[in-house]
Short mmCIF file of C-alpha atoms in Angstrom, two decimals:
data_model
loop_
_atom_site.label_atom_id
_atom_site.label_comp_id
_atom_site.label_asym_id
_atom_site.label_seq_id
_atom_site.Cartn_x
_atom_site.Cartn_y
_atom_site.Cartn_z
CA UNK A 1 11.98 13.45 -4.07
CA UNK A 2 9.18 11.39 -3.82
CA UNK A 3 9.09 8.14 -1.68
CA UNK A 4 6.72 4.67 -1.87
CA UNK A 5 6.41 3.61 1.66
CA UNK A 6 4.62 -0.07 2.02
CA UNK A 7 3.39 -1.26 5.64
CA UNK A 8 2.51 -4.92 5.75
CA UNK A 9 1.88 -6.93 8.79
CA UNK A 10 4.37 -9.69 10.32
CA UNK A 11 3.67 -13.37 8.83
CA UNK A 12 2.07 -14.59 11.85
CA UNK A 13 0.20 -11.94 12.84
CA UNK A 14 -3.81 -12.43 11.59
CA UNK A 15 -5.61 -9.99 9.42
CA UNK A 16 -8.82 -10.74 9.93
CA UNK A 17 -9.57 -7.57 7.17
CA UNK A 18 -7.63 -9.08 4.46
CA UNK A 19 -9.62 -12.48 5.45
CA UNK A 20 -13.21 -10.43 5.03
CA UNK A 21 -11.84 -9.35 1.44
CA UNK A 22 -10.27 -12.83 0.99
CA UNK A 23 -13.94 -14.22 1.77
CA UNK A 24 -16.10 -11.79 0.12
CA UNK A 25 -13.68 -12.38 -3.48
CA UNK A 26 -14.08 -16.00 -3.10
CA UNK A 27 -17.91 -16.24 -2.97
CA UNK A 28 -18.01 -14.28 -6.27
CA UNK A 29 -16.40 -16.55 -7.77
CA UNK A 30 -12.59 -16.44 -7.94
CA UNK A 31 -11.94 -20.02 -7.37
CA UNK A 32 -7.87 -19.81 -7.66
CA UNK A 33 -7.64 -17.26 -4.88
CA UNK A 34 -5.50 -18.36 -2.15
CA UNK A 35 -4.68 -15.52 -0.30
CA UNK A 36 -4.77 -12.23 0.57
CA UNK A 37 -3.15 -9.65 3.14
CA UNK A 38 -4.10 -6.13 3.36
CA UNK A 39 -1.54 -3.42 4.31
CA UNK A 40 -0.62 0.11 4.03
CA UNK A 41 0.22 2.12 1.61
CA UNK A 42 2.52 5.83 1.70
CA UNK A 43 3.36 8.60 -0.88
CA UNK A 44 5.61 10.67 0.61
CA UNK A 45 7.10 13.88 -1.05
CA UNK A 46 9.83 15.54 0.62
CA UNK A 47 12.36 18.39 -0.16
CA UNK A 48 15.44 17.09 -0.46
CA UNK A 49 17.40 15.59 -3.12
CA UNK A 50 20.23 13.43 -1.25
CA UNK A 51 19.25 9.72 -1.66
CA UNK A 52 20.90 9.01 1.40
CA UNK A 53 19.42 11.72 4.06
CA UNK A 54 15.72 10.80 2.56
CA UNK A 55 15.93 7.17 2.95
CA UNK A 56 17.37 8.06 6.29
CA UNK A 57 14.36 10.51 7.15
CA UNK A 58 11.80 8.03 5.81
CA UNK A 59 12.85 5.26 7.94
CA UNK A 60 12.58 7.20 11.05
CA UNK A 61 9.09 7.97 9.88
CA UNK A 62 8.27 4.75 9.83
CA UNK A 63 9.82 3.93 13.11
CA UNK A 64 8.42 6.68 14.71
CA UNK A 65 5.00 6.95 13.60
CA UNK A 66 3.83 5.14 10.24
CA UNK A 67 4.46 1.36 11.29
CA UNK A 68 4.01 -0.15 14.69
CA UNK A 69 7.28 -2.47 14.32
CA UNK A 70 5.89 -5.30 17.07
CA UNK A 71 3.44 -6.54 14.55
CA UNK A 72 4.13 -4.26 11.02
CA UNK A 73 7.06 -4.72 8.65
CA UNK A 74 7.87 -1.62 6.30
CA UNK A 75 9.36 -1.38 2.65
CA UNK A 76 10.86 2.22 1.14
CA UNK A 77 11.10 2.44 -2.59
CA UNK A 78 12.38 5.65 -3.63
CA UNK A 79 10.05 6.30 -6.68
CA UNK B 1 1.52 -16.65 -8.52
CA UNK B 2 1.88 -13.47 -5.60
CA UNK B 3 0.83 -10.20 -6.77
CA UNK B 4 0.66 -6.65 -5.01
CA UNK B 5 -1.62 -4.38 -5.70
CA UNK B 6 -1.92 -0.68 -4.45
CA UNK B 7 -4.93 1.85 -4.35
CA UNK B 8 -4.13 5.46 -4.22
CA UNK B 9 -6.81 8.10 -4.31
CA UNK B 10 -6.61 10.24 -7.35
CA UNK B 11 -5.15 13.58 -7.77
CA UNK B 12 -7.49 15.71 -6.68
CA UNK B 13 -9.45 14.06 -4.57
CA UNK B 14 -9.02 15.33 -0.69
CA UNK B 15 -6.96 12.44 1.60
CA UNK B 16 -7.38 14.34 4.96
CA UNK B 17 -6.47 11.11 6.44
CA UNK B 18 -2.79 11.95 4.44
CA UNK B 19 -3.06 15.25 6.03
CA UNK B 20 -3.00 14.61 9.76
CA UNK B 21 -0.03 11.83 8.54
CA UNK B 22 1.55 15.21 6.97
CA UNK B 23 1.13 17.94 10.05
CA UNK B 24 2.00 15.17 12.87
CA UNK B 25 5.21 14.17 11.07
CA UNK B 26 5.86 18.13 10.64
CA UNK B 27 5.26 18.75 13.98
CA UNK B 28 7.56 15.94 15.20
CA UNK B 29 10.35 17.79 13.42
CA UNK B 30 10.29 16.82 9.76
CA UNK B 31 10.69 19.95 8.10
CA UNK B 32 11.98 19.01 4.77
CA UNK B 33 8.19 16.84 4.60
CA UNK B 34 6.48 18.75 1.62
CA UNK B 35 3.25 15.72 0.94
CA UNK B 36 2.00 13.10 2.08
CA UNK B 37 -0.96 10.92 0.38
CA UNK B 38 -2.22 7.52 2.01
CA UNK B 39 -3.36 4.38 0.03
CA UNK B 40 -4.35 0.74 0.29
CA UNK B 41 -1.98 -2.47 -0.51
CA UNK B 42 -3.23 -5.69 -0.92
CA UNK B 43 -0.89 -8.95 -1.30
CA UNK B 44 -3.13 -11.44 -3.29
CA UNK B 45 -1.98 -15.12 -3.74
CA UNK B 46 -3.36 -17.34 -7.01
CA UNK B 47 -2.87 -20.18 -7.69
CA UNK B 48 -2.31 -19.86 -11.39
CA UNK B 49 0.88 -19.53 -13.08
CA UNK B 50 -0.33 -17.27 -16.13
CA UNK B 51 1.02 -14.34 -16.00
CA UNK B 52 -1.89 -12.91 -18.32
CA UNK B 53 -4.64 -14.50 -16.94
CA UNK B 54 -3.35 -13.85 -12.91
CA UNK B 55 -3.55 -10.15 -14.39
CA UNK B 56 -6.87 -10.50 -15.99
CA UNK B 57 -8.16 -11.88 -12.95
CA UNK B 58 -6.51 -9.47 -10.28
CA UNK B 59 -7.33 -6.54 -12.59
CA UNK B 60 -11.39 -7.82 -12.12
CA UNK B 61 -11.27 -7.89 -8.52
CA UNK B 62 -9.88 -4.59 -8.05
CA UNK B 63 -12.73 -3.30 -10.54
CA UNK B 64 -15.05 -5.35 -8.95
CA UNK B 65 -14.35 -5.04 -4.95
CA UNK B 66 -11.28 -3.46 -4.18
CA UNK B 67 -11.10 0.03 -5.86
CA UNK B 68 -13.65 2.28 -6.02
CA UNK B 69 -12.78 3.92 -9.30
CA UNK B 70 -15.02 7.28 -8.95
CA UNK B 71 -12.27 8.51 -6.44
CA UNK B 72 -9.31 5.77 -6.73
CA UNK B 73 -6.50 4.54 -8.99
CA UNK B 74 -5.26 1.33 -8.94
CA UNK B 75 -1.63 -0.64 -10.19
CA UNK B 76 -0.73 -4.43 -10.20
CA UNK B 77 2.63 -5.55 -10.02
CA UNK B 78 3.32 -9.56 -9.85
CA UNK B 79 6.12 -9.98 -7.32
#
């Protein structure tokens, strides 16, 4: 089964990398840009076909190593 | 108008970055873990509420700045 895992950061914490990107995209020229915030991005393939047990596994990835949960939220989409 | 937009590195291109992901999760016990493959996510606001036109545009930055499409894929979703 494979497994989208997206790692964004809080709402109030800064992302001074998305702001670089937000920067650089508005001096060439796209005026109607407001905002952007950079995060993470997981494929994850794992052997297993219970819904359940890998949304299960996948979330204690994500607690345990992909996301730092003080300043990162996470999203699992089972793709 | 908020759209996401995610960068994943084509099929065969090496993501050894993915791989230490991969053999630290297996090594913390996640033996059913068969593949893992990292990627990019941006959330981009504009202020547009075209549907076609937010795609044109968001479609011309990732061309232009945030995919590098030698090694990279890219997919827009408005959410």
């Amino acid at each position: 089964m494979k497994v989208a895992v997206t790692i964004t950061l809080k709402k109030d914490v800064l992302d001074p990398q998305g702001k670089v990107v937000l920067h650089t995209l508005q001096n060439m020229g796209m005026k109607t840009l407001s905002n952007i915030r950079q995060g993470k991005y997981f494929e994850i393939e794992i052997e297993e076909t219970n819904q359940e047990i890998v949304k299960k596994d996948v979330d204690s990835m994500c607690k345990k190593l992909l996301a730092n949960l003080i300043i990162e939220d996470y999203k699992i989409d089972i793709i």
